[in-house]
Backbone as a ProteinNet text record, in pm:
[ID]
protein_1_A
[PRIMARY]
XXXXXXXXXXXXXXXXXXXXXXXXXXXXXXXXXXXXXXXXXXXXXXXXXXXXXXXXXXXX
[TERTIARY]
8372.5	8519	8554.7	8623.3	8667.3	8759.3	8744.5	8858	8882.3	8945.8	8983.1	8930.1	8820.1	8745.9	8857.9	8879.5	8957.2	8868.3	8753.6	8679.6	8629.9	8585	8536.5	8648.6	8764.5	8891.2	8867	8816	8791.5	8769.3	8790.8	8750.8	8591.5	8555	8404.8	8418.3	8274.9	8253.3	8193.5	8262.1	8214.4	8084.1	8026.1	7878.4	7887.5	7825	7841.1	8000	8062.8	8219.9	8215.8	8297.2	8333.8	8484.9	8525.2	8651.5	8703.4	8823.6	8839.2	9046	9091.9	9220.5	9266.9	9382.1	9465	9512.6	9548.6	9606.9	9736.4	9802	9944.5	9891.2	9795.4	9724.6	9728.1	9740.6	9714.6	9571.3	9527.2	9394.4	9367.5	9253.4	9193.5	9036.9	8973.3	8847.5	8800.4	8684.3	8627.1	8479	8429.4	8324.6	8281.1	8172.9	8125.5	8114.9	8139.2	8118.3	7986.4	7919.7	7790.6	7728.2	7836.4	7823.6	7803.6	7931.3	7967.9	7932.6	7951.1	7924.5	8082.8	8159.5	8316.8	8342.1	8394.6	8471.2	8583.2	8573.2	8680.8	8727.2	8873.7	8964.5	9061.5	9046.1	9161.7	9228.1	9363.2	9433.5	9458.7	9492.4	9469.7	9389.9	9417.4	9322.8	9208	9111.5	8971.1	8938.3	8831.3	8775.9	8679.5	8662.8	8560.2	8672.6	8797.3	8896.2	8895.5	8858.1	8899	8829.1	8881.3	8824.1	8829.2	8876.8	8887.3	8997.7	9036	9150.4	9193	9313.8	9358.9	9416.7	9395.9	9400.3	9605.7	9610.1	9772.7	9842.8	9930.7	10011.6	10053.7	10063.2	10076.5	10159.8	10245.7	10348.5	10471.4	10541.3	10663.1	10615.6
7024.4	7031.3	7142.4	7245.7	7352.8	7286	7381.1	7340.2	7468.3	7503.2	7634.3	7591.6	7686.5	7696.6	7759	7719.5	7779	7892.6	7876.7	7959.5	8043.8	8041	8182.5	8216	8175.2	8219.7	8235	8145.6	8156.4	8008.2	8003.4	7873.7	7849.2	7719.3	7709.4	7565	7554.9	7426.3	7346.3	7222.1	7116.1	7071.4	7039.7	6976.6	6854.5	6742.8	6599.5	6553.1	6591.3	6524	6407	6359	6200.3	6167.2	6057.1	6042.9	5938.5	5958.2	5856.3	5872.2	5774.1	5778.7	5807	5875.5	5897.3	5766.9	5774.4	5639.1	5592.6	5668.1	5628.7	5617.8	5622.7	5572.3	5690.5	5817.3	5936.8	5963.1	5976.1	6006	6149	6192.4	6301.7	6309.3	6440.2	6440.3	6508.4	6497	6550.8	6575.5	6707.9	6735.3	6835.7	6927.5	7004.1	7152.6	7249.2	7414.4	7421.9	7474.9	7483.8	7614.2	7707.6	7808.7	7807.4	7749.1	7749.8	7600.8	7517.6	7362	7315.3	7386	7325.4	7201.6	7106.7	7008.8	7063	7028.1	7054.4	6909.6	6951	6851.1	6889.2	6795	6832.8	6707.1	6728.2	6619.6	6624.1	6483.9	6481.1	6393.4	6328.7	6240.2	6309	6257.8	6292.1	6196.5	6210	6116.3	6014.1	6041.8	5958.9	5857.9	5874.8	5759.6	5685.3	5689.7	5586.6	5445.4	5351.6	5215.6	5188.1	5302.2	5263.9	5208.2	5108.3	5060.1	5107.2	5171.9	5257.2	5122.9	5171.7	5070.4	5058.9	4965.5	4913.2	5062.3	5089.8	5198.4	5155.9	5265.7	5253.5	5362.4	5358.7	5465.5	5450.9	5586.2	5591.8	5671.7
17537.1	17516.3	17418.4	17414.9	17325	17248.7	17127.9	17005	16913	16852.5	16793.9	16647.3	16611.9	16489.9	16372.3	16285.2	16171.4	16118.6	16088	16022.4	16090.5	16224.6	16289.4	16362.9	16380.5	16417.6	16588.5	16640.6	16782.4	16847.2	16980.9	17025.5	17049.2	17019.8	17017.5	17089.5	17174	17222.5	17119.1	17106.9	17009.3	17000.5	16909.2	16912.8	16882.6	16925	16893.6	16885.9	16975.8	17015.2	17010.7	16952.1	16950.4	17001.7	17068.5	17133.3	16976.1	16958	16841.2	16875.5	16759.4	16786.4	16649.2	16637.7	16498.7	16441.8	16296.7	16251.2	16365.2	16395.3	16443.5	16602.5	16674	16772.6	16876.6	16857.7	16969.2	16988.9	17086.4	17125.7	17081.7	17042.2	16967	16990.8	16970.4	16973	16838.9	16767	16676.8	16692.6	16661	16664.4	16541.1	16591.9	16475.7	16543.8	16469.9	16508.6	16533.5	16636.7	16638.5	16577	16549.1	16457.4	16329.1	16279.1	16113.1	16064.2	16150.8	16098.1	16051.7	16084	16027.5	16127.3	16062.5	16145.3	16271.1	16385.7	16488.2	16518	16533.9	16569.7	16690.3	16805	16911.7	16937.2	16944.3	17005	17165	17217.4	17329.9	17417.9	17517.7	17572.3	17675.3	17667.5	17753	17858.4	17958.1	17984.5	17926.5	17791.2	17695.3	17667.2	17660.4	17615.6	17675.7	17834.4	17932.2	17866.7	17879.3	17855.6	17689.1	17614.2	17468.8	17443.2	17355.5	17299.4	17187.6	17187.2	17049.8	16959.5	16829.1	16710.9	16735.6	16650.4	16630.4	16550	16604.9	16577.9	16415	16339.2	16176.1	16122.5	16060.4	16009.3	16080	16094.9	16151.7	16273
[MASK]
++++++++++++++++++++++++++++++++++++++++++++++++++++++++++++

């Protein structure tokens, strides 16, 4: 999965991408930029989220 790297200022393929949910229960994916090592974060559901249970929603 690709995400925009703020440090490289271009889209990069995520290394070690992991599906997760935000505190409000929205699906997201977190990984590492293979070039500079910065954490990449992309919102949105992926096939990796299938079968995962989102946490109880918190906040507003």
